[in-house]
Amino acid sequence: MPIRDDVVVVGGGLAGSMAALSAAESGAQVRLISHKKSTLRQASGLVDVLGAVNGDAPVSDPFAAVDQLPDKHPYRVVGVGGIREGLRRFDDVVGDRYRGAHTDRNALVVTHGGTVKPTARYPVSVAPGLASAEEDTLLVGFRGLTDFDAGAAADHLEAAGVPFDVDGSTVDFPIQFRDDARTTRFARALDKDQKDVRARLADAVVAELDAHDRVGFPAMLGDDHEPEVREFLEGRLSATVFQIPTGPPSLLGMQLEDLLIDALERAEVRLSTGNPAVGYETDEGELTAVTVDRRGRDVPYYADEFVLATGGLVGKGIDSDRESVVEPLFGCHVPHPADRYEWSEAEAFGDHAFARFGVVPDDDLRPTDADGDVHFRNLRAAGGVLGGADVAREKSAAGVSISTGTYAGRRAGEETVR
């Protein structure tokens, strides 16, 4: 018997998850198809809506800056109202685990590289370390943890002119791991409090504390019991303790992924994972099914509406060779210069054309062809697969995924229940 749903979402990252949740809110039966683990494991766990425009100084109010973006930017399709709608749904998902919903203004979060990043939503464990708070700060790193150099990060923050004294110190973690140990091993040790590791860690930091008001650790202060670990350390150190987002594998990113999965399960979204989407079926020019490769057998998933949320160049939702750029699943049009040398600039952090590659949506987020006509009437796109945004330069990746995912999912759900 054919497998049939009202809405099928392809892609299990932030955009796909938000699309599935938004579609389910309408009462539609939703299926989410994903192949590999989402890129959230490589993400910081922060939600950047818009941190910069044209490479200029950090944006204070991302909503006020939207009208400065190019006309083809995804934010110009969903509008400020769509961005707010997406954030409201995100806030419902994460509950009291995140901060930032109280204001339209970006917060300034300290990063593991010693920079200050404007962001709209951030984990509660990150909140005490905002750079806008004039509290003398000690950054603590660990020998053997290569992801975070506390001394270098402190120097960079001082050079950036933060309004507080900041120092860095590297100590031995109470349990010895190999030199390239991942942050998850440190987190598990603190979760279980192996060999009184929490108390021994506090003792190691006390010797470096001096008169600092707060202490920042790389984001590895436990996973299941992180609030308990922070509370214990604050009691022993008599200082505020906060976490600093790290690079991959990102514990904060994985925790956000867990929150999304929990929300999908509560919404009764059907999850089909581990098998790649490889093709599709149509009837009279309308999309009827997405097929996945299940151990060499093509299995179709039928639906009335579909959302494409497979990611951009990093997530392989957009693919390229030396001559062309393609959207590999549905063959949607991806405009790009014919001359490959025009895809990038000489400067590493320049205005690269490839950073904006993606499908071109109409005013309802439906991918269009080279002539501007809708590719499939019942297909919408969300997140990194959309073109027109340089999300790394703008610091807008999560915001684009959340807002366009929410919009695309809502519209797909509306179409199936009307």
C-alpha positions as MATLAB code, in Angstrom:
seq = 'MPIRDDVVVVGGGLAGSMAALSAAESGAQVRLISHKKSTLRQASGLVDVLGAVNGDAPVSDPFAAVDQLPDKHPYRVVGVGGIREGLRRFDDVVGDRYRGAHTDRNALVVTHGGTVKPTARYPVSVAPGLASAEEDTLLVGFRGLTDFDAGAAADHLEAAGVPFDVDGSTVDFPIQFRDDARTTRFARALDKDQKDVRARLADAVVAELDAHDRVGFPAMLGDDHEPEVREFLEGRLSATVFQIPTGPPSLLGMQLEDLLIDALERAEVRLSTGNPAVGYETDEGELTAVTVDRRGRDVPYYADEFVLATGGLVGKGIDSDRESVVEPLFGCHVPHPADRYEWSEAEAFGDHAFARFGVVPDDDLRPTDADGDVHFRNLRAAGGVLGGADVAREKSAAGVSISTGTYAGRRAGEETVR';
ca = [
       0.000    0.000    0.000;
       1.488    3.437   -0.925;
       2.865    5.574    1.916;
       0.873    8.804    1.916;
       0.933   12.004    3.983;
      -0.426   15.498    3.563;
       3.005   17.162    3.597;
       6.470   15.726    3.021;
       9.490   17.755    4.129;
      12.871   16.732    2.741;
      15.757   17.707    5.024;
      16.192   17.236    8.759;
      18.066   20.378    9.750;
      16.779   23.558   11.326;
      14.766   24.670    8.262;
      13.241   21.236    7.705;
      12.341   20.790   11.359;
      10.672   24.201   11.541;
       8.799   23.502    8.298;
       7.504   20.184    9.615;
       6.418   21.722   12.925;
       4.702   24.615   11.181;
       2.860   22.310    8.776;
       1.762   20.040   11.627;
       0.356   23.056   13.466;
      -2.238   23.398   10.689;
      -3.532   19.896   11.364;
      -1.790   18.274    8.409;
      -0.190   14.826    8.632;
       3.509   15.515    8.086;
       6.484   13.342    7.259;
      10.086   14.511    7.613;
      12.651   12.697    5.459;
      16.326   13.015    6.344;
      19.404   11.083    5.358;
      22.380   12.035    7.507;
      22.680   13.809   10.834;
      21.893   17.489   10.515;
      24.529   20.204   10.340;
      23.332   21.484   13.732;
      26.132   19.364   15.200;
      28.560   21.729   13.504;
      26.592   24.856   14.445;
      27.145   27.075   17.472;
      23.641   26.672   18.865;
      23.120   30.436   18.506;
      20.294   31.875   16.415;
      21.624   34.706   14.285;
      18.877   36.658   12.522;
      20.947   39.424   10.928;
      24.286   40.505   12.294;
      25.743   42.568    9.442;
      24.732   44.156    6.145;
      27.249   44.488    3.305;
      30.057   43.599    5.706;
      29.476   46.757    7.743;
      29.503   47.209   11.521;
      27.364   44.824   13.598;
      23.624   45.347   13.266;
      21.891   46.344   16.481;
      18.269   45.815   15.398;
      18.010   43.074   12.749;
      14.364   43.821   11.985;
      15.098   47.445   11.181;
      17.914   46.416    8.826;
      15.912   44.017    6.633;
      15.018   46.722    4.110;
      18.750   47.208    3.440;
      19.050   43.686    2.030;
      18.907   42.868   -1.709;
      15.483   42.337   -3.258;
      16.213   38.636   -3.876;
      17.098   37.921   -0.257;
      14.779   35.311    1.362;
      13.923   37.812    4.108;
      12.391   40.079    1.487;
      10.003   37.231    0.567;
       8.796   36.365    4.074;
       9.074   39.926    5.383;
       9.654   41.102    8.919;
       6.357   39.503    9.889;
       7.627   36.138    8.656;
      10.848   36.501   10.636;
       8.891   37.278   13.790;
       6.530   34.365   13.165;
       9.483   32.004   12.830;
      11.089   33.252   16.024;
       7.825   32.885   17.933;
       7.576   29.266   16.848;
      11.240   28.699   17.715;
      10.654   30.195   21.160;
       7.781   27.774   21.669;
      10.082   24.868   20.798;
      12.988   25.787   23.082;
      10.969   27.222   25.973;
      13.113   28.422   28.861;
      16.292   26.914   27.401;
      16.998   30.073   25.357;
      17.115   33.809   25.989;
      16.657   36.864   23.752;
      12.906   36.899   23.149;
      12.484   39.931   25.398;
      13.960   42.380   22.884;
      14.309   43.128   19.164;
      17.955   44.028   19.623;
      20.837   41.648   19.062;
      22.821   40.437   22.041;
      26.629   40.413   21.917;
      27.888   36.892   22.599;
      31.527   36.015   23.269;
      32.793   33.330   20.866;
      35.521   30.729   21.319;
      37.739   32.721   18.959;
      37.587   35.804   21.144;
      35.231   37.762   18.933;
      31.886   39.326   19.801;
      28.959   38.035   17.761;
      25.552   39.747   17.400;
      22.814   37.165   17.818;
      19.066   37.128   18.477;
      18.629   33.943   20.543;
      21.182   32.160   22.714;
      21.186   29.295   25.245;
      20.494   30.227   28.856;
      23.961   28.978   29.830;
      25.526   31.543   27.463;
      23.483   34.479   28.754;
      25.637   35.424   31.796;
      28.634   35.988   29.525;
      27.241   38.667   27.223;
      29.879   41.210   26.242;
      27.557   44.085   27.092;
      27.836   43.284   30.816;
      30.723   45.198   32.414;
      31.904   42.363   34.639;
      35.548   41.369   34.869;
      35.883   38.002   33.215;
      38.157   34.965   33.417;
      38.160   32.579   30.466;
      39.215   29.032   31.299;
      40.569   26.493   28.830;
      41.981   23.014   29.306;
      45.208   21.385   28.235;
      44.303   18.753   25.702;
      41.167   20.567   24.536;
      42.287   21.983   21.216;
      39.012   23.765   20.404;
      39.571   26.673   22.769;
      42.648   28.748   23.607;
      41.613   30.849   26.598;
      44.638   33.145   26.509;
      44.284   33.947   22.818;
      40.542   34.501   23.163;
      41.099   36.915   26.075;
      43.708   38.848   24.095;
      41.370   39.165   21.117;
      38.538   40.411   23.302;
      40.749   43.048   24.901;
      41.940   44.152   21.465;
      38.287   44.452   20.408;
      37.719   46.933   23.245;
      35.214   45.096   25.435;
      34.122   47.217   28.441;
      35.596   44.906   31.097;
      38.886   43.339   32.091;
      39.356   39.871   30.657;
      42.044   37.274   31.320;
      42.618   33.750   30.099;
      43.930   30.733   31.933;
      44.620   27.158   30.859;
      44.368   24.461   33.517;
      44.479   20.668   33.644;
      41.114   18.981   33.485;
      40.816   16.669   36.502;
      40.544   13.597   34.256;
      43.165   13.133   31.564;
      41.987   12.505   28.019;
      43.962   12.283   24.819;
      45.085   15.616   23.384;
      42.383   15.707   20.694;
      39.513   14.640   22.947;
      36.111   16.024   21.961;
      34.125   18.299   24.217;
      31.519   15.553   24.623;
      33.968   13.492   26.692;
      34.501   16.377   29.101;
      30.738   16.922   29.277;
      29.998   13.289   30.087;
      32.593   13.276   32.858;
      30.966   16.337   34.447;
      27.485   14.861   33.994;
      28.455   11.734   35.917;
      30.785   13.609   38.290;
      33.412   10.937   37.743;
      36.050   10.920   40.486;
      34.605   14.120   42.012;
      35.525   15.900   38.811;
      33.269   18.913   39.533;
      34.942   19.739   42.861;
      38.414   19.150   41.475;
      37.660   21.411   38.526;
      36.469   24.163   40.871;
      39.645   23.821   42.933;
      41.799   24.176   39.816;
      39.990   27.355   38.768;
      39.937   28.977   42.229;
      43.704   29.350   42.074;
      43.322   31.461   38.911;
      40.164   33.363   39.856;
      41.563   36.462   41.574;
      38.838   39.154   41.636;
      36.963   38.210   38.470;
      33.172   38.491   38.603;
      32.426   35.722   36.139;
      34.092   32.689   34.600;
      33.617   31.472   31.038;
      34.193   27.848   30.071;
      33.985   26.271   26.619;
      30.528   24.739   26.184;
      31.216   21.367   27.776;
      29.841   21.784   31.320;
      27.703   18.676   31.097;
      24.893   17.693   28.774;
      21.997   16.126   30.659;
      23.005   17.854   33.915;
      24.483   21.148   32.670;
      22.371   23.431   34.936;
      23.410   21.350   37.938;
      27.095   21.551   36.960;
      26.979   25.321   36.509;
      25.171   25.797   39.807;
      27.770   23.700   41.617;
      30.685   25.631   40.092;
      29.092   28.992   40.870;
      28.705   27.966   44.497;
      32.311   26.881   44.801;
      33.771   29.812   42.862;
      31.472   32.549   44.223;
      31.315   33.862   40.658;
      28.886   33.684   37.755;
      29.640   30.815   35.369;
      28.765   30.826   31.673;
      29.455   28.756   28.580;
      31.192   29.877   25.403;
      29.913   28.366   22.119;
      32.553   26.184   20.462;
      33.230   24.740   17.044;
      32.218   21.256   15.930;
      31.242   18.948   17.384;
      29.104   21.555   19.120;
      27.395   20.448   22.302;
      25.036   23.436   22.152;
      24.149   22.561   18.553;
      23.442   18.958   19.498;
      21.267   20.091   22.394;
      19.252   22.275   20.023;
      18.860   19.291   17.706;
      17.496   17.249   20.638;
      14.959   19.979   21.432;
      13.756   19.965   17.836;
      13.432   16.175   17.748;
      11.421   16.234   20.967;
       9.124   18.877   19.470;
       8.664   16.860   16.260;
       7.702   13.802   18.257;
       5.185   15.798   20.311;
       3.682   17.147   17.086;
       3.375   13.549   15.798;
       5.519   14.253   12.753;
       6.518   10.993   11.101;
      10.303   10.735   10.927;
      11.931    8.723    8.136;
      15.692    8.819    8.637;
      18.811    7.150    7.317;
      17.849    6.843    3.651;
      18.656    9.430    0.963;
      16.004   11.057   -1.197;
      17.003   10.214   -4.769;
      14.120   11.153   -7.030;
      10.506   12.114   -7.445;
       7.274   11.321   -9.286;
       4.926   13.705  -11.054;
       1.464   13.661  -12.560;
       0.476   16.224  -15.165;
       3.324   18.490  -14.113;
       2.565   18.345  -10.385;
       4.808   16.713   -7.809;
       3.196   13.575   -6.342;
       5.971   11.739   -4.495;
       9.564   11.840   -3.307;
      11.460    8.564   -3.601;
      14.158    7.396   -1.197;
      16.782    4.712   -1.696;
      16.127    2.039    0.903;
      18.834   -0.606    0.521;
      18.824   -0.332   -3.245;
      15.037   -0.140   -3.610;
      13.253    3.096   -4.519;
      10.437    3.751   -2.045;
       7.989    6.577   -2.855;
       6.470    8.856   -0.219;
       3.300   10.437   -1.570;
       1.850   13.757   -0.440;
      -0.139   16.753   -1.597;
       2.493   19.339   -0.660;
       6.299   19.223   -0.387;
       9.025   21.325    1.217;
      12.656   21.203    0.060;
      15.017   21.937    2.966;
      18.172   20.038    2.059;
      20.640   22.832    2.822;
      23.096   24.776    0.709;
      26.555   23.944   -0.596;
      27.703   22.653    2.812;
      24.682   20.390    3.285;
      24.811   19.231   -0.367;
      21.363   20.634   -1.060;
      23.197   22.580   -3.750;
      25.904   20.759   -5.685;
      28.496   21.890   -8.180;
      31.292   20.753  -10.434;
      33.811   22.829  -12.369;
      31.197   23.924  -14.894;
      27.782   24.140  -13.301;
      25.726   24.460  -10.127;
      22.632   22.322   -9.589;
      19.906   21.462   -7.097;
      20.328   17.685   -7.316;
      16.982   16.280   -6.132;
      14.333   18.095   -8.198;
      16.612   19.740  -10.738;
      15.521   23.228   -9.724;
      17.232   26.104  -11.500;
      20.265   27.618   -9.735;
      21.523   30.756  -11.521;
      25.298   31.243  -11.602;
      27.898   32.952  -13.774;
      28.986   30.868  -16.758;
      32.605   31.775  -16.040;
      33.701   29.785  -12.990;
      36.271   32.451  -12.115;
      33.402   34.816  -11.375;
      32.087   32.535   -8.631;
      34.488   33.955   -6.056;
      36.602   36.966   -5.128;
      40.318   37.157   -4.433;
      39.812   38.168   -0.804;
      39.013   35.314    1.579;
      36.223   37.285    3.265;
      35.074   39.104    0.153;
      31.661   39.272   -1.488;
      31.666   35.815   -3.097;
      28.977   34.972   -5.639;
      29.001   31.282   -4.659;
      27.866   32.190   -1.143;
      24.515   33.307   -2.600;
      23.955   30.317   -4.911;
      20.597   28.629   -4.508;
      17.161   28.204   -5.992;
      15.192   31.341   -6.817;
      11.795   31.438   -5.087;
       8.640   33.211   -6.143;
       6.683   35.271   -3.624;
       5.382   32.045   -2.042;
       8.830   30.385   -1.702;
       8.209   28.079   -4.678;
      11.368   27.428   -6.744;
      11.271   28.912  -10.239;
      12.906   27.948  -13.519;
      15.169   30.033  -15.743;
      12.126   31.833  -17.177;
      10.732   32.698  -13.758;
       7.923   30.121  -13.906;
       7.114   27.909  -10.906;
       8.990   24.588  -11.042;
       6.224   22.635   -9.263;
       3.074   24.294   -7.950;
       3.144   22.230   -4.740;
       6.856   22.520   -3.884;
       8.332   25.170   -1.596;
      11.920   25.669   -0.506;
      13.408   26.768    2.810;
      16.760   27.374    4.453;
      20.169   27.093    2.831;
      18.872   25.748   -0.480;
      17.430   29.211   -1.175;
      19.640   31.647   -3.035;
      20.138   35.351   -2.571;
      21.664   35.413    0.929;
      25.300   35.293    2.010;
      24.358   33.928    5.416;
      27.926   33.597    6.702;
      28.814   37.201    5.923;
      25.443   38.486    7.118;
      25.322   36.228   10.186;
      21.807   35.196    9.244;
      21.906   31.421    8.652;
      19.687   30.288   11.509;
      17.266   33.165   11.027;
      16.830   32.386    7.336;
      16.266   28.706    8.126;
      13.750   29.397   10.888;
      11.737   32.065    9.076;
      11.587   30.410    5.649;
      11.043   26.961    7.168;
       8.147   28.267    9.229;
       6.657   30.104    6.249;
       7.020   27.195    3.807;
       5.615   24.681    6.291;
       2.658   26.880    7.181;
       1.777   27.455    3.543;
       2.087   23.753    2.737;
      -0.146   22.891    5.662;
      -2.707   25.523    4.674;
      -2.924   24.141    1.159;
      -3.717   20.636    2.391;
      -6.472   21.554    4.856;
      -8.371   24.255    3.016;
];
